[in-house]
Amino acid sequence: MKRLIISMMLAVICMVAHSQSYPRCILAGDYADPTILRDGKDFYMTHSMFQYTPGFLIWHSQDLVNWEPVTHVVTKGVNCPLAPDLHKHNGKYYLYFPDRKTTFVCIADKIEGPWTEPIEVKGARGIDPGHIVDVKTGKRYLFTDKGLMAPLNDEGTALTEPMKTVYSGWDIPKDWVTEGKWPEKYLESPKLLFLNGYYYLTSAEGGTAGPPTSHMVVTARSKSLEGPWEESPYNPVIHTWTADDQWWSKGHGTIFDDANGNWWIVYHAYPNGFHTLGRYTLLEPLEYTEDGWFRTKKEQPLPVASKKIKHGLDLSDDFSGEKLGVQWTIFKDFDYDAITLSNKKLTLKGRGASVAKGRVLTVIARDKSYDVKVRVQNNTQESGLCLFYDERAFSGITSDGNTLKVYDHCKLIKTVPYKSAANCWLRLRNQENILVIEASKNGRKWKVIATGLELSDMNHNNLSWFRSLRPALISVGNGTADFYDFQYIARSDS
């Protein structure tokens, strides 16, 4: 109870720290490619799941400040789901998403589910789907990257015509420093709405990472979904202008309104200098100008937080629940039977012959500095605690039952004899991308095993795949590992 209270206090402190001006961080940690739906006075939001399952965690808010987890949508069966688009149409909820080659949709009668298994949208190609309904005909349409568009059937599960290019993107000035200036490659994330006789198309351009100034949000409008599209004189609506900005690679935005007629945009961005944490979800107010365009509105009052909803989720877990906590996801694995909970312990079946091939269970870090610790009882080839980007990049500590093994960037750099290796506490202390590794026989007195390990290069710009560095439990081999009392503690210097 004491730890829960401390965690809640830290969450409040973090929210206050991020709340004094815009943009406002509404979800800290790797919550990329936000899509948001207003359903009356309620807001629902989800993000890319990539290769972590269960995925597409839906968040709920009534004030745009406090967000609570509701449910996961996709649980298995798709290789790399990303860049979703959440909609409600004729009383049903639809989540469109790609897996780099194919577009899928999941459908539910209630936002809480149950959701259907992923249904392939026949005929769709491209990534980052965006759904819109023609206000005159009631016909449904699907947009994807590179300005492609085609009509959908009434069920929203198949295209009725081949996709065609209807939008060519905003012309980025030639002297801007971006990942790429070619819309046919870097035009992404089409999000659409209809207002005052115009369809507004909000897109991302410039590349999603690379230089801090790459990414941006642009808008265009048209009387018809087929165009022609008129570019906003206020483009880019959202952009990182210099490497000194607080947020890097700002982009992938969705424009929406609240029940009081205020306009907003949610988008993602990296915290300056911390690509390892992934892309946070940010909120910024917009105004609808007299000439019919959207632009940022810095003087918009901050939303008033409601007391009805507790913000966020507790990353710590004493494993006293009957099922896996909502904070956990498995990396590249759909075998939920490999995880069991009983008697306040989590048992994780081993897999593979090395840590790189082991079974990995992760949480999303949300602070520049933090500690994670857990008690590990090893009954398998090897198990432990790492900060994990993917099988090519991780740092941390494992036990083989007799010794402790230290990994730095996937390489075994130290083996330490340790009498309590079969049943001991492990702790990782991440101080702004510098890692200290410790072990303890009782969880109170700690021994430094390794220090000064650099983490900052384990990010997308170096490794691709848009992942983040996540605290992870790992189990290797044919046996099992038991984990007790996992704790995530934000450092005061974060």
PDB file of C-alpha atoms in Angstrom, residues 247-354:
ATOM      1  CA  TRP A 247      10.312  17.770 -27.987  1.00  0.00           C
ATOM      2  CA  TRP A 248      11.928  16.181 -31.038  1.00  0.00           C
ATOM      3  CA  SER A 249      10.294  14.731 -34.175  1.00  0.00           C
ATOM      4  CA  LYS A 250       6.832  16.091 -33.436  1.00  0.00           C
ATOM      5  CA  GLY A 251       4.289  14.572 -35.798  1.00  0.00           C
ATOM      6  CA  HIS A 252       1.541  12.033 -36.571  1.00  0.00           C
ATOM      7  CA  GLY A 253      -1.338  14.221 -35.395  1.00  0.00           C
ATOM      8  CA  THR A 254      -5.102  13.827 -35.106  1.00  0.00           C
ATOM      9  CA  ILE A 255      -7.349  16.914 -34.938  1.00  0.00           C
ATOM     10  CA  PHE A 256     -10.539  16.636 -32.878  1.00  0.00           C
ATOM     11  CA  ASP A 257     -12.964  18.708 -30.836  1.00  0.00           C
ATOM     12  CA  ASP A 258     -14.409  18.365 -27.350  1.00  0.00           C
ATOM     13  CA  ALA A 259     -18.023  18.628 -26.238  1.00  0.00           C
ATOM     14  CA  ASN A 260     -17.543  22.349 -25.540  1.00  0.00           C
ATOM     15  CA  GLY A 261     -16.441  23.216 -29.062  1.00  0.00           C
ATOM     16  CA  ASN A 262     -12.715  23.527 -28.337  1.00  0.00           C
ATOM     17  CA  TRP A 263     -10.291  22.119 -30.904  1.00  0.00           C
ATOM     18  CA  TRP A 264      -7.244  20.011 -30.078  1.00  0.00           C
ATOM     19  CA  ILE A 265      -4.534  17.925 -31.651  1.00  0.00           C
ATOM     20  CA  VAL A 266      -2.809  14.848 -30.232  1.00  0.00           C
ATOM     21  CA  TYR A 267       0.529  13.771 -31.663  1.00  0.00           C
ATOM     22  CA  HIS A 268       3.763  12.071 -30.662  1.00  0.00           C
ATOM     23  CA  ALA A 269       7.328  13.242 -30.060  1.00  0.00           C
ATOM     24  CA  TYR A 270      10.592  12.158 -28.462  1.00  0.00           C
ATOM     25  CA  PRO A 271      11.736  13.967 -25.304  1.00  0.00           C
ATOM     26  CA  ASN A 272      14.838  15.953 -26.226  1.00  0.00           C
ATOM     27  CA  GLY A 273      17.912  13.712 -26.056  1.00  0.00           C
ATOM     28  CA  PHE A 274      15.990  10.575 -25.041  1.00  0.00           C
ATOM     29  CA  HIS A 275      15.174   8.516 -28.108  1.00  0.00           C
ATOM     30  CA  THR A 276      15.498   5.459 -25.853  1.00  0.00           C
ATOM     31  CA  LEU A 277      12.141   6.291 -24.226  1.00  0.00           C
ATOM     32  CA  GLY A 278      10.229   6.245 -27.491  1.00  0.00           C
ATOM     33  CA  ARG A 279       7.599   8.764 -28.505  1.00  0.00           C
ATOM     34  CA  TYR A 280       5.332  10.312 -25.863  1.00  0.00           C
ATOM     35  CA  THR A 281       1.741  11.353 -26.557  1.00  0.00           C
ATOM     36  CA  LEU A 282       1.292  15.136 -26.483  1.00  0.00           C
ATOM     37  CA  LEU A 283      -1.760  17.410 -26.523  1.00  0.00           C
ATOM     38  CA  GLU A 284      -1.977  20.919 -27.926  1.00  0.00           C
ATOM     39  CA  PRO A 285      -4.934  23.309 -28.420  1.00  0.00           C
ATOM     40  CA  LEU A 286      -5.940  24.565 -31.860  1.00  0.00           C
ATOM     41  CA  GLU A 287      -8.127  27.378 -33.080  1.00  0.00           C
ATOM     42  CA  TYR A 288     -10.343  27.346 -36.138  1.00  0.00           C
ATOM     43  CA  THR A 289      -9.556  30.572 -37.961  1.00  0.00           C
ATOM     44  CA  GLU A 290     -11.964  32.925 -39.730  1.00  0.00           C
ATOM     45  CA  ASP A 291     -10.610  31.747 -43.075  1.00  0.00           C
ATOM     46  CA  GLY A 292     -11.356  28.134 -42.167  1.00  0.00           C
ATOM     47  CA  TRP A 293      -8.039  26.636 -41.088  1.00  0.00           C
ATOM     48  CA  PHE A 294      -6.538  25.093 -37.966  1.00  0.00           C
ATOM     49  CA  ARG A 295      -3.549  26.593 -36.186  1.00  0.00           C
ATOM     50  CA  THR A 296      -2.064  26.276 -32.705  1.00  0.00           C
ATOM     51  CA  LYS A 297      -3.578  28.327 -29.913  1.00  0.00           C
ATOM     52  CA  LYS A 298      -1.107  28.761 -27.064  1.00  0.00           C
ATOM     53  CA  GLU A 299      -3.450  30.797 -24.860  1.00  0.00           C
ATOM     54  CA  GLN A 300      -6.041  27.999 -24.553  1.00  0.00           C
ATOM     55  CA  PRO A 301      -6.708  27.297 -20.836  1.00  0.00           C
ATOM     56  CA  LEU A 302      -5.441  23.983 -19.542  1.00  0.00           C
ATOM     57  CA  PRO A 303      -8.136  21.312 -19.261  1.00  0.00           C
ATOM     58  CA  VAL A 304      -9.510  20.869 -15.766  1.00  0.00           C
ATOM     59  CA  ALA A 305      -8.737  17.416 -14.406  1.00  0.00           C
ATOM     60  CA  SER A 306     -11.672  15.285 -13.340  1.00  0.00           C
ATOM     61  CA  LYS A 307     -11.509  13.335 -10.107  1.00  0.00           C
ATOM     62  CA  LYS A 308     -13.564  10.484 -11.574  1.00  0.00           C
ATOM     63  CA  ILE A 309     -10.629   8.861 -13.378  1.00  0.00           C
ATOM     64  CA  LYS A 310      -7.236   7.889 -11.937  1.00  0.00           C
ATOM     65  CA  HIS A 311      -4.474   8.732 -14.395  1.00  0.00           C
ATOM     66  CA  GLY A 312      -2.172   6.086 -15.844  1.00  0.00           C
ATOM     67  CA  LEU A 313      -1.272   2.684 -14.536  1.00  0.00           C
ATOM     68  CA  ASP A 314       1.061   1.372 -11.871  1.00  0.00           C
ATOM     69  CA  LEU A 315       4.081  -0.280 -13.481  1.00  0.00           C
ATOM     70  CA  SER A 316       5.030  -2.063 -10.246  1.00  0.00           C
ATOM     71  CA  ASP A 317       3.450  -5.486  -9.760  1.00  0.00           C
ATOM     72  CA  ASP A 318       3.445  -7.804  -6.746  1.00  0.00           C
ATOM     73  CA  PHE A 319       1.820 -10.488  -8.955  1.00  0.00           C
ATOM     74  CA  SER A 320      -1.091 -10.948  -6.589  1.00  0.00           C
ATOM     75  CA  GLY A 321      -3.635 -10.814  -9.422  1.00  0.00           C
ATOM     76  CA  GLU A 322      -5.212 -13.786 -11.141  1.00  0.00           C
ATOM     77  CA  LYS A 323      -4.116 -12.679 -14.607  1.00  0.00           C
ATOM     78  CA  LEU A 324      -1.286 -10.721 -16.168  1.00  0.00           C
ATOM     79  CA  GLY A 325      -1.423  -7.013 -15.368  1.00  0.00           C
ATOM     80  CA  VAL A 326      -2.361  -4.589 -18.123  1.00  0.00           C
ATOM     81  CA  GLN A 327       1.100  -2.974 -17.921  1.00  0.00           C
ATOM     82  CA  TRP A 328       2.825  -6.106 -19.304  1.00  0.00           C
ATOM     83  CA  THR A 329       3.381  -7.088 -22.941  1.00  0.00           C
ATOM     84  CA  ILE A 330       5.242 -10.013 -24.504  1.00  0.00           C
ATOM     85  CA  PHE A 331       7.827  -9.376 -27.202  1.00  0.00           C
ATOM     86  CA  LYS A 332       7.331 -11.358 -30.446  1.00  0.00           C
ATOM     87  CA  ASP A 333       5.284 -14.044 -28.730  1.00  0.00           C
ATOM     88  CA  PHE A 334       1.619 -15.062 -28.627  1.00  0.00           C
ATOM     89  CA  ASP A 335       1.994 -17.893 -26.080  1.00  0.00           C
ATOM     90  CA  TYR A 336       0.054 -16.612 -23.086  1.00  0.00           C
ATOM     91  CA  ASP A 337       0.112 -20.082 -21.555  1.00  0.00           C
ATOM     92  CA  ALA A 338       3.826 -19.519 -20.954  1.00  0.00           C
ATOM     93  CA  ILE A 339       2.895 -17.108 -18.139  1.00  0.00           C
ATOM     94  CA  THR A 340       1.160 -18.146 -14.929  1.00  0.00           C
ATOM     95  CA  LEU A 341       0.457 -16.304 -11.687  1.00  0.00           C
ATOM     96  CA  SER A 342       0.017 -17.908  -8.271  1.00  0.00           C
ATOM     97  CA  ASN A 343       0.929 -17.191  -4.659  1.00  0.00           C
ATOM     98  CA  LYS A 344       2.191 -13.693  -5.489  1.00  0.00           C
ATOM     99  CA  LYS A 345       4.675 -14.889  -8.091  1.00  0.00           C
ATOM    100  CA  LEU A 346       4.895 -14.822 -11.859  1.00  0.00           C
ATOM    101  CA  THR A 347       6.223 -17.965 -13.500  1.00  0.00           C
ATOM    102  CA  LEU A 348       7.699 -17.474 -16.969  1.00  0.00           C
ATOM    103  CA  LYS A 349       8.533 -20.459 -19.158  1.00  0.00           C
ATOM    104  CA  GLY A 350      11.907 -20.333 -20.794  1.00  0.00           C
ATOM    105  CA  ARG A 351      12.479 -20.219 -24.531  1.00  0.00           C
ATOM    106  CA  GLY A 352      15.478 -20.350 -26.836  1.00  0.00           C
ATOM    107  CA  ALA A 353      19.135 -21.049 -26.120  1.00  0.00           C
ATOM    108  CA  SER A 354      20.280 -17.508 -25.331  1.00  0.00           C
TER     109      SER A 354
END
